[in-house]
Backbone as CSV, one residue per row, in Angstrom:
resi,resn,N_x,N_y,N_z,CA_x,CA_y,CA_z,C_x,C_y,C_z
1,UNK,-2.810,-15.036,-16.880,-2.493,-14.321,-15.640,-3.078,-15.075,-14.459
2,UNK,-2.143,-15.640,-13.559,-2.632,-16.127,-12.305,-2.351,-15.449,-11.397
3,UNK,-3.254,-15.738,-10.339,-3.138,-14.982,-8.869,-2.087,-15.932,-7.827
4,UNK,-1.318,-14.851,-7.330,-0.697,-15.637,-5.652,-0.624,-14.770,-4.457
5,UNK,-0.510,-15.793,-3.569,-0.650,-15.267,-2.506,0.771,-14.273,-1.711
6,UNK,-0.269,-13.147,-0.839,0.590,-12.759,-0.056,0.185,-12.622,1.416
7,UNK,0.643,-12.409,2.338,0.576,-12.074,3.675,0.876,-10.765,4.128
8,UNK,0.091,-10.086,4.612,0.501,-8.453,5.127,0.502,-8.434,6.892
9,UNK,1.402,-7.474,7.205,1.639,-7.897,8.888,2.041,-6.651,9.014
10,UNK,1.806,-6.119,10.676,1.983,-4.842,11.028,3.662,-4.983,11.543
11,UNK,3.863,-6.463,12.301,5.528,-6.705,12.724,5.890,-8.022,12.043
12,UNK,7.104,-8.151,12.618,7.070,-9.644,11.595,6.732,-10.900,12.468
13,UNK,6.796,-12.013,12.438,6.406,-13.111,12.838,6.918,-14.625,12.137
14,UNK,6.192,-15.445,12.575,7.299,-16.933,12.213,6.235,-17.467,10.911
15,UNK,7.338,-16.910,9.899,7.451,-16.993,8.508,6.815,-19.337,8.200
16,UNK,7.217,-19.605,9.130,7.124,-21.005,8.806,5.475,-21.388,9.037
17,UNK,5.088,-20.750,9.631,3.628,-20.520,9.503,2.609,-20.098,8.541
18,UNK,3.274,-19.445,7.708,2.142,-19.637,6.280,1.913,-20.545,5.705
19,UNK,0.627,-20.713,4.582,0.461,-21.562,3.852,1.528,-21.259,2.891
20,UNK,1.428,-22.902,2.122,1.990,-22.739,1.161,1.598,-22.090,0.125
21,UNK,3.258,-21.117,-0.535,2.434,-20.602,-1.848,2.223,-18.904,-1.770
22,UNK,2.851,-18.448,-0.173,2.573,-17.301,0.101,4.564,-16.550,-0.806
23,UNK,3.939,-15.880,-1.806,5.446,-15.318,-2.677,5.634,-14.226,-1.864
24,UNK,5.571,-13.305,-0.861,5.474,-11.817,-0.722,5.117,-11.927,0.606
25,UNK,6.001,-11.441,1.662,5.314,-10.450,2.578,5.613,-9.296,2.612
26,UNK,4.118,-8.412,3.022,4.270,-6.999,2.788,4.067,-6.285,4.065
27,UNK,4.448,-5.114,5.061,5.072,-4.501,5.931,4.950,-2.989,5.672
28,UNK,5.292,-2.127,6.808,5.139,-1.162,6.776,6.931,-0.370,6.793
29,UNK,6.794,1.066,5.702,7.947,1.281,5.812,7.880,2.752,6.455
30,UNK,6.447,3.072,6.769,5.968,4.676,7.571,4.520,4.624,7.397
31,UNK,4.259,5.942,7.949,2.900,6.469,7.962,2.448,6.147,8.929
32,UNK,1.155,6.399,9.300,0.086,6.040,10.650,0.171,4.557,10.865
33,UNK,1.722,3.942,11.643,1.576,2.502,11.790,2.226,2.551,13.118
34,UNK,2.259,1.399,13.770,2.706,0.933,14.917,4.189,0.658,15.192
35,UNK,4.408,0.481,13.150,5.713,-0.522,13.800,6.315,-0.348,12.110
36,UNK,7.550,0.239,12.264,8.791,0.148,10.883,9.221,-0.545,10.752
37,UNK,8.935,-1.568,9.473,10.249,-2.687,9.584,11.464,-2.425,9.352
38,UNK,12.394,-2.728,9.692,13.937,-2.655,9.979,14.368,-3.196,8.690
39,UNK,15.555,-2.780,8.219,16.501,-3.644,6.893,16.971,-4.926,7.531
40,UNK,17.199,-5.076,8.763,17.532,-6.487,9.515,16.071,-7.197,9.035
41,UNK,14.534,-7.096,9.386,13.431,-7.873,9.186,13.045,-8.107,7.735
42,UNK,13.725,-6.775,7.006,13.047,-7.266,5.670,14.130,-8.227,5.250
43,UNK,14.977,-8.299,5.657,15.982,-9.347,5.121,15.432,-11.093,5.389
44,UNK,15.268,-10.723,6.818,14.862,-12.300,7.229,13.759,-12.557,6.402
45,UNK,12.697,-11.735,5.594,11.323,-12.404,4.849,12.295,-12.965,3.757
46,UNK,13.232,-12.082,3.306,13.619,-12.554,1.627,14.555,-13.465,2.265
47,UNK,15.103,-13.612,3.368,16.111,-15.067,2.813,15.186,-16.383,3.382
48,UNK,13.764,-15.975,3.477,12.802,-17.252,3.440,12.502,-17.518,1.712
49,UNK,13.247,-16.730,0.619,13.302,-16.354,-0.741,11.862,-16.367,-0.976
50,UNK,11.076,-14.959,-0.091,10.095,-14.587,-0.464,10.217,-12.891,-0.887
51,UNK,9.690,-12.433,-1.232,10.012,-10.964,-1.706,9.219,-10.085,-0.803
52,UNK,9.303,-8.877,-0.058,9.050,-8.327,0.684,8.434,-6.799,-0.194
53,UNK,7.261,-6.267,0.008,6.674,-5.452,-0.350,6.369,-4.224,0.902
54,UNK,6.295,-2.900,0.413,5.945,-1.630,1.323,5.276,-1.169,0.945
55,UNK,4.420,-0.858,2.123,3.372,-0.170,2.728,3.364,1.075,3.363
56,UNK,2.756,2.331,2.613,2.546,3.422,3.550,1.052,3.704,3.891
57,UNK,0.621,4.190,5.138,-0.810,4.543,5.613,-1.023,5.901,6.264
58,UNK,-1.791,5.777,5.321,-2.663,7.588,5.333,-3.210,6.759,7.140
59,UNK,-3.057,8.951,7.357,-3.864,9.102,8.472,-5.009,8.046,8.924
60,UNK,-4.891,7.810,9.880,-6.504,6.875,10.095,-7.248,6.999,10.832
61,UNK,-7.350,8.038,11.577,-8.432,8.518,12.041,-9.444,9.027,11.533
62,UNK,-9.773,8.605,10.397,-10.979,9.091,10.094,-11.178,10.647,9.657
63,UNK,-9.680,10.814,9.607,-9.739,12.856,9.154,-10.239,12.681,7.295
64,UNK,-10.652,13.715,6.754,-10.589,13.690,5.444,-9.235,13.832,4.824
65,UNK,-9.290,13.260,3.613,-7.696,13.189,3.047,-7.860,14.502,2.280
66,UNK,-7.003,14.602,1.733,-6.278,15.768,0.836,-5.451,15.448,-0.231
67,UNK,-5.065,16.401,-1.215,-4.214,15.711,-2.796,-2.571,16.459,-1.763
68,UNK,-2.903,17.126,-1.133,-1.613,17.712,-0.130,-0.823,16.749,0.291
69,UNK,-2.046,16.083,1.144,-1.662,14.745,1.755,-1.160,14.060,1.016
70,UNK,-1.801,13.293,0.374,-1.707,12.545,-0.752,0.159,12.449,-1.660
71,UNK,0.130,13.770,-1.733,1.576,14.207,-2.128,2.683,14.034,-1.515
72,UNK,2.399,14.802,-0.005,3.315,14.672,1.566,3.591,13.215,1.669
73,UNK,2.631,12.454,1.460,2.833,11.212,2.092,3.842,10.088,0.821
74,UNK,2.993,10.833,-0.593,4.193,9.978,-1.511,5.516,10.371,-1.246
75,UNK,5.676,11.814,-1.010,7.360,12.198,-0.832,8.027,11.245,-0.074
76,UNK,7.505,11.066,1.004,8.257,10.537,2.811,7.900,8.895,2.333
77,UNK,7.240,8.548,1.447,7.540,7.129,1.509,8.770,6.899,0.248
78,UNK,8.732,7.812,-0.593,9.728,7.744,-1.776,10.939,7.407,-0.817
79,UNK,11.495,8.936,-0.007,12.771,8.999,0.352,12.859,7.505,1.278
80,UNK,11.457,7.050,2.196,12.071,5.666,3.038,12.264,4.689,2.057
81,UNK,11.904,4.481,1.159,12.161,3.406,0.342,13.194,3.205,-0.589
82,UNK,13.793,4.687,-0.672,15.535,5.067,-0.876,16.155,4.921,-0.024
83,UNK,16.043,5.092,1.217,17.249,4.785,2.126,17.224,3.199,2.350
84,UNK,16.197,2.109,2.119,16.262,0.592,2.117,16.563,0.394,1.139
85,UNK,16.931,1.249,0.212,17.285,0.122,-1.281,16.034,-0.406,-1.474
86,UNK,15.389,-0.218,-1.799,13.981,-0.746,-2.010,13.558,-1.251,-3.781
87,UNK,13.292,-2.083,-4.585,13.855,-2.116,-5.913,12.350,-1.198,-6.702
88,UNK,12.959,-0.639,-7.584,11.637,0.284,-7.887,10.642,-0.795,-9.031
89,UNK,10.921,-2.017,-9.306,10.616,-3.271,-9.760,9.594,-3.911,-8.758
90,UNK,9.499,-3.727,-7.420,8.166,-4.034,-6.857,7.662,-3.032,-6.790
91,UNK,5.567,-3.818,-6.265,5.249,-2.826,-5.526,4.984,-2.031,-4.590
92,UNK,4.169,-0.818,-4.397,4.054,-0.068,-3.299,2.654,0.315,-3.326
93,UNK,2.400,0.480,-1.861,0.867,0.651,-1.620,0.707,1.714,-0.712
94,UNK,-0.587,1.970,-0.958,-0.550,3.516,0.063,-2.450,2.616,1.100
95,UNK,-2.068,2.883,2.255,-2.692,2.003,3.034,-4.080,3.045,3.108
96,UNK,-5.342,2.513,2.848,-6.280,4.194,3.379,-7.882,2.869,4.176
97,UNK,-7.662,3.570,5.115,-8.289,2.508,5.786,-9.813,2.789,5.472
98,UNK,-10.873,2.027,6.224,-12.222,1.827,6.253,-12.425,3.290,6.303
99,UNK,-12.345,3.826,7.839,-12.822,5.158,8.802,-12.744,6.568,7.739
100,UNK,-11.289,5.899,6.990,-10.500,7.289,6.608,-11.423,7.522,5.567
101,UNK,-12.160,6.299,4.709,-12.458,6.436,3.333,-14.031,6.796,3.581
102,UNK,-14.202,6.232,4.794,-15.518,6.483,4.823,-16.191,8.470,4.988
103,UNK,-14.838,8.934,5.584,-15.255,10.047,5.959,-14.837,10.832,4.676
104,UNK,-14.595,10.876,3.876,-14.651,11.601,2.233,-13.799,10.228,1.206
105,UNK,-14.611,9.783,0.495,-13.985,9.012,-0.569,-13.539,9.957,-1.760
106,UNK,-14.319,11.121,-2.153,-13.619,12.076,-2.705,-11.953,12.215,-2.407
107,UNK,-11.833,13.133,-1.261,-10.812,12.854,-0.516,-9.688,11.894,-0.300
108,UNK,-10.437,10.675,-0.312,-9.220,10.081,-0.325,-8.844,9.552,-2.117
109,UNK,-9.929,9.532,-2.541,-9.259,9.815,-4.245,-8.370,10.321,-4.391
110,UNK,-8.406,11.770,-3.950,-7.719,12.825,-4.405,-6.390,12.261,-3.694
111,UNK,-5.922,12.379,-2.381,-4.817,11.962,-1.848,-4.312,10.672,-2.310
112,UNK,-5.191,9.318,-3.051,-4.662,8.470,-3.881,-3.786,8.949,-4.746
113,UNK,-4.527,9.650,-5.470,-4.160,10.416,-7.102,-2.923,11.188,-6.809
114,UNK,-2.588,12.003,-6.086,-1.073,12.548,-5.710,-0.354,12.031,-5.237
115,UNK,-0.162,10.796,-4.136,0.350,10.259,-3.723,0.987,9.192,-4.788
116,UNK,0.236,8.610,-5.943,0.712,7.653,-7.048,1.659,8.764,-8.142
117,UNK,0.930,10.050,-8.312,2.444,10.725,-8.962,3.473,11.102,-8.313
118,UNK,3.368,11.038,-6.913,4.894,10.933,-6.623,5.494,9.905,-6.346
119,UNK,4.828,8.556,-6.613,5.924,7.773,-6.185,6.184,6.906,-7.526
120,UNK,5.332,7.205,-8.717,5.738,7.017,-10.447,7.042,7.999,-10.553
121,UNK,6.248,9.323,-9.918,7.810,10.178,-10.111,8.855,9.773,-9.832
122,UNK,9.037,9.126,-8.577,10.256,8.477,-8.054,10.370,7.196,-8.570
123,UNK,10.229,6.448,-9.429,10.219,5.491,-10.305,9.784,4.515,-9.930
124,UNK,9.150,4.328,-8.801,7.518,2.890,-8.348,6.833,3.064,-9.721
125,UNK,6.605,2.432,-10.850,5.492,2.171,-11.805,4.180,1.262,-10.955
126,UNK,4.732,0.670,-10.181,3.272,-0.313,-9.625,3.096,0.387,-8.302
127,UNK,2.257,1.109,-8.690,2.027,1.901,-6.833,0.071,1.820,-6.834
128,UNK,-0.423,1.260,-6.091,-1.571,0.984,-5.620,-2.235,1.457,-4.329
129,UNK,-3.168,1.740,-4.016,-4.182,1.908,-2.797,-4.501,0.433,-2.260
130,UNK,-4.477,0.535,-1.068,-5.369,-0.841,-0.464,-6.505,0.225,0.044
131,UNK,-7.886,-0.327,-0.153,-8.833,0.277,0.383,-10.327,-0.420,0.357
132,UNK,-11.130,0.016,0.936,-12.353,-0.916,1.428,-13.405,-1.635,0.187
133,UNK,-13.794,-2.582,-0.029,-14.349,-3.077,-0.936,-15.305,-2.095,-1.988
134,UNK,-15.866,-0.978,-1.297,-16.832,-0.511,-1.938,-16.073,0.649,-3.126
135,UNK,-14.616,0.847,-2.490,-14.042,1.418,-3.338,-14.048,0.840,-4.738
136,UNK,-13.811,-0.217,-4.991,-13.885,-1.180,-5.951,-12.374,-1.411,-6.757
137,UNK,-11.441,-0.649,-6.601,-10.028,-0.951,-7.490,-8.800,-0.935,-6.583
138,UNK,-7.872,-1.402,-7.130,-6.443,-1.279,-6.670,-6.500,-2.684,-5.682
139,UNK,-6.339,-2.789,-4.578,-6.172,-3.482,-3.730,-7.436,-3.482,-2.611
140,UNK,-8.433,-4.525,-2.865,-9.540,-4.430,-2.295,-9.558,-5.282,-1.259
141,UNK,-10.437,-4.849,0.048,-10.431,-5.915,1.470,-11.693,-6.775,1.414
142,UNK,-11.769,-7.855,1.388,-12.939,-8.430,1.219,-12.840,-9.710,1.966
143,UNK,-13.041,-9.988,2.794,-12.968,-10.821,4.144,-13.601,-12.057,3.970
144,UNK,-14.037,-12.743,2.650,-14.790,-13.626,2.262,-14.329,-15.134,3.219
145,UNK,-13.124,-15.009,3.104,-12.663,-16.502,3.802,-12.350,-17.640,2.849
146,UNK,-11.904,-17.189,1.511,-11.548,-18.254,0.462,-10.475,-17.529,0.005
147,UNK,-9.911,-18.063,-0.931,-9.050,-17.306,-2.207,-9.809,-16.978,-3.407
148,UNK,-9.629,-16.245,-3.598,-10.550,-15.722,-5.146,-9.520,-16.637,-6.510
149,UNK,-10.786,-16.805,-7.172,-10.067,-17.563,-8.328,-9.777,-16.456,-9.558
150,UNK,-10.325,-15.414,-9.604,-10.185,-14.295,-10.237,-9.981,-12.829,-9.430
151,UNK,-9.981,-11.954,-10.204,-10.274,-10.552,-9.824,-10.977,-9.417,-10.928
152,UNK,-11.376,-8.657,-10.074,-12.803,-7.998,-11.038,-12.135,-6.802,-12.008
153,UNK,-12.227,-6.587,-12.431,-11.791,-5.109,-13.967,-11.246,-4.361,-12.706
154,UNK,-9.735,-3.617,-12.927,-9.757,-2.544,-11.973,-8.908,-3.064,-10.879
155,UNK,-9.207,-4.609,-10.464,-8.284,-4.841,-8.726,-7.168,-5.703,-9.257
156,UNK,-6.301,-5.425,-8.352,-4.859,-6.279,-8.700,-5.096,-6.848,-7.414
157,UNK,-5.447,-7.166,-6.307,-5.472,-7.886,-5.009,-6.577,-7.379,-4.325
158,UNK,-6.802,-8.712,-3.610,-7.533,-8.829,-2.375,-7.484,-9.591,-1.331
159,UNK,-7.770,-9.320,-0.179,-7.216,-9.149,1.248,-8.413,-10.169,1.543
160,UNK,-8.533,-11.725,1.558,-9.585,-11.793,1.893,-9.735,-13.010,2.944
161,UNK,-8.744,-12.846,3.852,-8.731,-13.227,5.071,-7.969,-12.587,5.817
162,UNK,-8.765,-12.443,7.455,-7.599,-11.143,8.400,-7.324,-12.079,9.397
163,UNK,-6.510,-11.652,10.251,-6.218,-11.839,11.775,-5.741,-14.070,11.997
164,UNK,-5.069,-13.939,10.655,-4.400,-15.418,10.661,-3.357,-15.390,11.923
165,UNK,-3.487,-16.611,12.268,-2.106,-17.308,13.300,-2.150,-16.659,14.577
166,UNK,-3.335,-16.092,14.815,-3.449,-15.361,16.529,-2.908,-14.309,16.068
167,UNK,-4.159,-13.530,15.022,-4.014,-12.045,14.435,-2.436,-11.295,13.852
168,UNK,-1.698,-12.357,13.866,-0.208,-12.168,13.767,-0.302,-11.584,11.720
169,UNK,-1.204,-11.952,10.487,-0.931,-11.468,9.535,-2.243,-11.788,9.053
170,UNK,-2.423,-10.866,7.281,-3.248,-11.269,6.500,-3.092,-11.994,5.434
171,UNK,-4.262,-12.404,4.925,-4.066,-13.119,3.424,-4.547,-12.453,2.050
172,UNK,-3.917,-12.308,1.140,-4.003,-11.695,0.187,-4.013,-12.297,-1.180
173,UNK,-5.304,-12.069,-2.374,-4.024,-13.190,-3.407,-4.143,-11.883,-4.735
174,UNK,-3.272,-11.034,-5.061,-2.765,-10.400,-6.228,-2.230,-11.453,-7.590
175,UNK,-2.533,-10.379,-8.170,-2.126,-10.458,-9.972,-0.842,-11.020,-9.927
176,UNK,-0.318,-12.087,-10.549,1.220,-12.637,-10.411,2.489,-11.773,-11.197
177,UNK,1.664,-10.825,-11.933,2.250,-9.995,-12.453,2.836,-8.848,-11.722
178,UNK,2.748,-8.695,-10.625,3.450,-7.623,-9.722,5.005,-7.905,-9.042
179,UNK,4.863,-9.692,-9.190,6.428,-10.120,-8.562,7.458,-9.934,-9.431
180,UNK,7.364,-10.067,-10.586,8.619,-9.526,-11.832,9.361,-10.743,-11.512
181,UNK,10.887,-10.485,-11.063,11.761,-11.215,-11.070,12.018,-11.157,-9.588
182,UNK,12.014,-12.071,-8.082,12.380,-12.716,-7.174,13.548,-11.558,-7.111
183,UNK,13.648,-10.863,-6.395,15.116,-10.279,-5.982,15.803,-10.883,-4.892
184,UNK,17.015,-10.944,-4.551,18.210,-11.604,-4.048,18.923,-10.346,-2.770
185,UNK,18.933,-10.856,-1.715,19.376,-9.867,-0.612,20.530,-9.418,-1.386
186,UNK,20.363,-7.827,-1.115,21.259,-6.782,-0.860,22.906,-6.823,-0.473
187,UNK,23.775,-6.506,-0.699,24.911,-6.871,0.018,24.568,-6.028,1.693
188,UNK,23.718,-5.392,1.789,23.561,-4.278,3.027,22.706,-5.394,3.680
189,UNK,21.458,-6.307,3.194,20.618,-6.843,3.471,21.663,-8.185,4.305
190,UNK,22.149,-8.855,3.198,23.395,-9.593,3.580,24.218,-9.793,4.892
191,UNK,24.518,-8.435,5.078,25.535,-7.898,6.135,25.117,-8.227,7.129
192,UNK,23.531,-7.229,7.175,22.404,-7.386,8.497,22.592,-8.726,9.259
193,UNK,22.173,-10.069,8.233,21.773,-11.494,8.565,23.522,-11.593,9.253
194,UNK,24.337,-11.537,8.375,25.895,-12.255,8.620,25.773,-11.381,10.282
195,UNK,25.925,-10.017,10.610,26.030,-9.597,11.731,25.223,-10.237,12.796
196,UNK,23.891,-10.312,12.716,23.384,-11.141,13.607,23.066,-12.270,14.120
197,UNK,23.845,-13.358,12.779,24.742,-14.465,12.870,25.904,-14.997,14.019
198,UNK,26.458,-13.760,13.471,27.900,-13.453,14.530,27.760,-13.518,15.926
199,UNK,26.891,-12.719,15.912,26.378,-11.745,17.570,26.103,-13.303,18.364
200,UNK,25.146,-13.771,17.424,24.226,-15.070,18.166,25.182,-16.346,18.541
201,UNK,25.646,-16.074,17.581,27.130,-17.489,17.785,27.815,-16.784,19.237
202,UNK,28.514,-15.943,19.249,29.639,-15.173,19.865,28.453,-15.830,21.320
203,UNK,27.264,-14.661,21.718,26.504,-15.269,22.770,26.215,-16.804,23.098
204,UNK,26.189,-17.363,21.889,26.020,-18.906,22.652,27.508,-19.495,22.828
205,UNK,29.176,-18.858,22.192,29.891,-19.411,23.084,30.253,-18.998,24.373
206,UNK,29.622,-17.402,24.436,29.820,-16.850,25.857,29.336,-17.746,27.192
207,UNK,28.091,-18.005,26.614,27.329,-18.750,27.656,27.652,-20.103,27.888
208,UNK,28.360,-20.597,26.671,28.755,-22.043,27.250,29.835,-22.027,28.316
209,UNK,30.674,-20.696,27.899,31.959,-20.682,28.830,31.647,-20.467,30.400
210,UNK,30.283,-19.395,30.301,29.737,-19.388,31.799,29.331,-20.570,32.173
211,UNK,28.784,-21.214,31.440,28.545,-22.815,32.278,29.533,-23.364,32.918
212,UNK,30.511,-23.611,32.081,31.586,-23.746,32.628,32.175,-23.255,34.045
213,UNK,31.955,-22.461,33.858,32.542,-21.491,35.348,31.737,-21.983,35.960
214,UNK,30.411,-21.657,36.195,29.812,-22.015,36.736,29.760,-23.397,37.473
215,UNK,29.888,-24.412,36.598,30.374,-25.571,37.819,32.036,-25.711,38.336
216,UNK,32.420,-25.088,37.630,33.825,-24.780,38.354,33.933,-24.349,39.494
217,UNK,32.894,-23.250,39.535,32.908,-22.787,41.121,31.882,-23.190,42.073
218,UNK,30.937,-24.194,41.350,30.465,-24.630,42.168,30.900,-25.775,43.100
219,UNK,32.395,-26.292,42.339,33.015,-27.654,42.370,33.836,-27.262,43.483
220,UNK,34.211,-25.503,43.499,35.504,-24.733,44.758,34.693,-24.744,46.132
221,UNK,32.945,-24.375,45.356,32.396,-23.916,46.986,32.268,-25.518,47.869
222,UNK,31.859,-26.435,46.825,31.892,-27.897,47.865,33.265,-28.141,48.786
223,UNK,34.278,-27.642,47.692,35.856,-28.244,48.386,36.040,-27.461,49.769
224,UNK,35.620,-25.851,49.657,35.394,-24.932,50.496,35.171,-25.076,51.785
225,UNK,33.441,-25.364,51.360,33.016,-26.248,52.551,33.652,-27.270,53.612
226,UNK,33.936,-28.241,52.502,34.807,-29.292,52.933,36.074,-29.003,53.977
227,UNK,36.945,-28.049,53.306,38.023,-27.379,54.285,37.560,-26.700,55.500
228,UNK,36.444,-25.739,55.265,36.480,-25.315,56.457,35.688,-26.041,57.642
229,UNK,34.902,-27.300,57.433,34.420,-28.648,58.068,35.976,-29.180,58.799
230,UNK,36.586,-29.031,57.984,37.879,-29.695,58.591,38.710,-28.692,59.640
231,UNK,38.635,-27.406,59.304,39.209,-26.584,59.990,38.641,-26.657,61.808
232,UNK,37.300,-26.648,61.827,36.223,-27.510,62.825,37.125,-28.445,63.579
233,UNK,37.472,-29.381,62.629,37.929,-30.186,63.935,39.400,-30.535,64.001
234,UNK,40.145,-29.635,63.187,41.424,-29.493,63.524,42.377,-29.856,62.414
235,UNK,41.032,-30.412,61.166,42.263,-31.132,60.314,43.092,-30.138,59.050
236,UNK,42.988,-29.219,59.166,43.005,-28.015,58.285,44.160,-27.296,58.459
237,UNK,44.942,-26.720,57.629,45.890,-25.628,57.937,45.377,-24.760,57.578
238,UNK,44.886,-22.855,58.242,44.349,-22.006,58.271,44.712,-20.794,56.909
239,UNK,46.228,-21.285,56.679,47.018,-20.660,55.743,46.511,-21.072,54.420
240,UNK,46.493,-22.568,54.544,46.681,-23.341,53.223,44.877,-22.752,52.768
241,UNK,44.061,-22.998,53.810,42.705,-22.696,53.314,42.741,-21.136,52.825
242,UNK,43.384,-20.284,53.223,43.403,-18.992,52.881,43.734,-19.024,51.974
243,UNK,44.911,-19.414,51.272,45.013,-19.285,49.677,44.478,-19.744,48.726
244,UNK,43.496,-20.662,49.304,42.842,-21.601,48.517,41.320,-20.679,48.107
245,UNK,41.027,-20.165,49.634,40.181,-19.250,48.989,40.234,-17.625,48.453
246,UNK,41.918,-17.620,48.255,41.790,-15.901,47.638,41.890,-16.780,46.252
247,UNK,41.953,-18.050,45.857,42.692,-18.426,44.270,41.249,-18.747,43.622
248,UNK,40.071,-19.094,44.714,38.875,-19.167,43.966,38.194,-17.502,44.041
249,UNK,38.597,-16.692,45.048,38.110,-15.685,44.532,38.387,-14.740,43.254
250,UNK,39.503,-15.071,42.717,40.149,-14.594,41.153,39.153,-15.461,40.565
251,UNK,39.248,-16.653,40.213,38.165,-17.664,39.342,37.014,-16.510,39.317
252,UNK,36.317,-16.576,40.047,34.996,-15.864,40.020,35.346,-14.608,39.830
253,UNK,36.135,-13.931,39.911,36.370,-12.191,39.255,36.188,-12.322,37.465
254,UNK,37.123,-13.493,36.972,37.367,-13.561,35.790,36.130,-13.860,35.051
């Protein structure tokens, strides 16, 4: 059993910036976070043909948890991770921060412990806690500043570098046994990329065509000029310039 690496991020960011070797980025799909990743973002991690993992986070303010909680929160990440197609072949983590754990570790046991039967219920077999070192299992934070060459009885990962690339993600290196088999975008996942393919093309021929115009009419206002310089000193017909400038004012309507 070897360890590899992953990267965890609150939004996404430029994927070409990890080390090598990073299989997984993992993201938030709810809970006490800043930011949902979109089926458009999780797409762009996997067609870097890295596999994309979810994240839900308990309260974090520091309230005590609950097996209530714990439960509430497996439900609402089950159903988000049904509406992404989410493969029940990776895993899932339930986020419980420093503050939260510190203020009842009981507590947040307990809201561990319900929160993992509902999302076994909903067929996640690999569903884990990330939580503070002293906890000691599941997914531990330990800020050492190396990669671990092992892991201790009990942890499948650890978090043990933060705030990489101008705080943009973390580093992680888990059990290699959690990636299974590499999954392959979605035909929905698919769609996302092809649509915003489209969009981006379509805008960069829009804009070439405005260039276009653009010196087109910049080419009418010189001639413009020019005519009505001439009109000045007589060399101009008043008519001919008039049509000349209702035919550039259509140009520029269009």
């Amino acid at each position: 059993m070897g360890l590899r690496l992953v990267a965890d991020a609150a939004y996404p960011f430029d994927y070409s910036k990890l080390p090598a070797g990073v299989g997984a980025v993992a993201g938030y799909v709810g809970g006490d976070t800043p930011h949902v990743w979109t089926p458009a973002e999780i797409a762009a991690v996997k067609a870097t043909g890295r596999q994309w993992w979810g994240i839900w986070t308990a309260p974090s303010t520091g309230e005590v948890l609950t097996s209530r909680q714990g439960s509430n929160d497996g439900a609402d990440m089950a159903s988000a991770l049904n509406r992404i197609g989410y493969p029940k072949t990776l895993p899932v983590f339930y986020d419980i921060e420093q503050g939260t754990w510190n203020a009842s570790p009981a507590g947040a046991r307990a809201a561990i412990s319900a929160w993992k039967t509902a999302l076994h219920a909903a067929g996640w077999a690999s569903a884990y806690a990330y939580v503070p070192l002293a906890a000691g299992f599941d997914w531990i934070a330990d800020w050492t500043g190396r990669a671990p060459e092992t892991l201790p009885t009990g942890v499948i990962g650890q978090q043990w570098a933060g705030n990489q690339d101008g705080d943009t993600y973390d580093l992680s290196s888990f059990t290699d046994t959690l990636f299974g088999d590499d999954m392959a975008l979605t035909a929905a996942e698919a769609s996302e990329l092809a649509n915003a393919a489209t969009f981006a093309a379509a805008a960069c021929t829009r804009a070439q065509a405005l260039q276009a115009q653009v010196a087109e009419l910049q080419a009418a206002v010189a001639a413009l000029a020019k005519q009505v310089s001439g009109i000045q000193t007589g060399g101009v017909d008043p008519v001919a310039l008039a049509q000349a400038i209702a035919a550039h004012v259509k140009l520029a309507a269009d």
